XYZ file of C-alpha atoms in Angstrom:
177
model
C 22.478 6.864 2.856
C 20.755 8.420 -0.100
C 21.537 12.062 -0.714
C 19.591 15.091 -1.797
C 21.349 18.110 -3.277
C 19.974 21.535 -4.065
C 21.239 23.883 -6.742
C 21.462 27.528 -5.629
C 22.076 28.974 -9.109
C 25.844 28.610 -8.889
C 26.696 25.279 -7.310
C 25.202 22.163 -5.714
C 24.904 21.910 -1.942
C 23.904 18.950 0.226
C 20.365 19.233 1.534
C 19.937 18.294 5.188
C 18.700 14.727 5.145
C 19.218 11.714 7.369
C 16.904 9.087 5.906
C 17.544 6.242 3.509
C 15.674 4.806 0.562
C 14.288 7.986 -0.970
C 11.683 6.726 -3.427
C 10.096 9.965 -4.520
C 10.359 13.714 -4.105
C 7.596 16.105 -5.054
C 6.715 19.741 -4.497
C 3.089 20.102 -3.406
C 1.722 23.442 -2.255
C 5.231 24.934 -2.088
C 6.528 22.232 0.263
C 8.932 19.417 -0.526
C 7.440 15.975 0.166
C 9.750 12.997 0.336
C 8.656 9.386 0.252
C 11.111 7.049 1.958
C 11.102 3.554 3.334
C 8.205 3.416 5.835
C 7.767 7.200 6.027
C 6.644 10.450 4.457
C 8.157 13.822 5.289
C 7.136 17.374 4.471
C 10.158 19.669 4.436
C 10.890 23.394 4.327
C 13.503 24.861 1.983
C 16.038 25.038 4.815
C 15.692 21.293 5.495
C 13.520 21.614 8.579
C 10.969 18.823 8.781
C 7.405 20.128 9.122
C 5.588 16.798 9.149
C 6.638 13.190 9.615
C 4.315 10.223 8.994
C 5.311 6.603 9.516
C 2.094 4.870 10.611
C -1.605 4.738 9.853
C -2.253 3.963 13.509
C -2.840 0.277 12.749
C 0.274 -0.482 10.684
C 3.360 1.179 9.225
C 3.302 3.062 5.939
C 4.740 1.321 2.923
C 4.317 4.306 0.650
C 5.463 4.177 -2.942
C 4.240 7.677 -3.785
C 2.323 10.545 -2.208
C 0.656 13.747 -3.323
C -0.881 16.605 -1.355
C -3.652 18.304 -3.308
C -4.747 21.962 -3.188
C -7.569 21.080 -0.759
C -5.169 19.755 1.883
C -5.847 16.081 1.181
C -2.800 13.833 1.311
C -3.074 10.867 -1.067
C -0.738 7.922 -0.483
C -0.060 5.028 -2.858
C 0.740 2.280 -0.362
C 2.359 -1.026 -1.296
C 0.108 -3.009 1.046
C -3.047 -0.923 1.508
C -3.503 0.594 -1.940
C -4.792 4.153 -2.065
C -4.992 5.922 1.303
C -6.078 9.465 2.082
C -6.027 11.828 5.042
C -6.907 15.444 5.732
C -5.608 15.617 9.317
C -2.564 13.282 9.068
C -3.960 11.193 11.941
C -7.048 9.503 10.489
C -6.657 7.571 7.258
C -9.252 6.201 4.854
C -8.547 3.375 2.462
C -10.007 3.916 -1.008
C -11.051 0.599 -2.490
C -12.847 0.598 -5.822
C -15.257 -2.222 -6.603
C -12.819 -4.934 -7.658
C -10.462 -7.636 -6.393
C -8.236 -6.903 -3.398
C -5.219 -6.367 -5.632
C -3.737 -7.424 -8.951
C -2.656 -10.860 -7.725
C -4.522 -13.729 -9.333
C -3.359 -17.313 -9.277
C -6.546 -19.345 -9.678
C -10.157 -18.654 -10.692
C -13.418 -20.435 -9.951
C -16.974 -19.753 -11.076
C -19.818 -20.488 -8.669
C -23.153 -19.850 -10.346
C -22.870 -16.226 -11.513
C -20.092 -15.396 -9.046
C -16.377 -15.212 -9.822
C -13.804 -16.196 -7.183
C -10.103 -15.229 -7.420
C -7.239 -16.773 -5.412
C -4.481 -14.194 -5.051
C -1.587 -16.303 -3.751
C 1.386 -17.954 -5.330
C 4.580 -19.949 -4.849
C 8.059 -19.807 -6.271
C 9.768 -22.211 -8.664
C 10.659 -24.583 -5.812
C 7.068 -24.586 -4.491
C 8.030 -22.361 -1.544
C 5.816 -19.666 -0.044
C 5.991 -16.150 -1.423
C 3.866 -14.828 1.494
C 1.160 -13.057 -0.520
C -1.702 -11.925 1.730
C -4.265 -11.242 -1.006
C -6.377 -14.207 0.073
C -9.580 -14.625 -1.910
C -11.612 -11.992 -3.729
C -15.099 -12.711 -5.015
C -17.560 -10.930 -7.252
C -20.830 -11.909 -5.588
C -23.947 -10.504 -7.268
C -21.736 -7.887 -8.958
C -20.101 -6.622 -5.768
C -16.534 -7.514 -4.892
C -15.684 -8.855 -1.439
C -12.237 -9.702 -0.099
C -11.366 -12.417 2.387
C -7.804 -12.100 3.674
C -5.749 -11.307 6.794
C -6.568 -7.609 6.415
C -10.342 -8.138 6.390
C -10.909 -11.128 8.699
C -9.101 -11.902 11.954
C -9.531 -15.659 11.479
C -7.424 -15.426 8.313
C -4.454 -13.648 9.976
C -2.097 -16.638 9.504
C -3.206 -17.390 5.910
C -0.829 -16.671 3.023
C -0.593 -17.807 -0.591
C -4.099 -19.013 -1.431
C -3.470 -20.906 -4.673
C -6.550 -23.060 -5.380
C -10.314 -22.631 -5.305
C -12.935 -25.346 -5.686
C -16.710 -24.879 -5.739
C -18.930 -27.494 -4.131
C -20.886 -28.945 -7.115
C -23.958 -29.414 -4.885
C -23.907 -25.946 -3.309
C -22.395 -23.054 -5.313
C -22.273 -20.821 -2.220
C -19.803 -23.269 -0.629
C -16.272 -22.571 -1.861
C -13.031 -24.207 -0.707
C -9.723 -22.318 -0.718
C -6.314 -23.978 -0.405
C -3.127 -22.333 0.774
């Protein structure tokens, strides 16, 4: 188990803690926030847990960082979902700027004035690496994402590595996984 210690001015004392994989600690609005594997916790000085979050309601948290602002908004940097926010700790909104699904890009294709990005990959032995980025496309200047998170029919699709545009119809694009 990871450990947290607190210094009382004279010596270090163990802080009550029973969770592993502490990734981040931060004081926000006079409360200690800890980011751990699949969870966020808000703690009091005495170690009592005030708030525990481990799910968005549709999937588990994979938080890398979190910050509570002065307006009571909790911002979460999630490994899978990007930037998430909540004001009530029960309803979460995903913040997605106009751009590709994520930073993964393995292949590009141009179809007319549109750019298509395959976000998959494979390892050195041509094995799956299980990237769910799917395909992102800038269509008429607006980005759209096609992956297991946005379309149910793509739930089993991983590692899209090639894109080909139909030379007779630029709105017809093939994606290979």
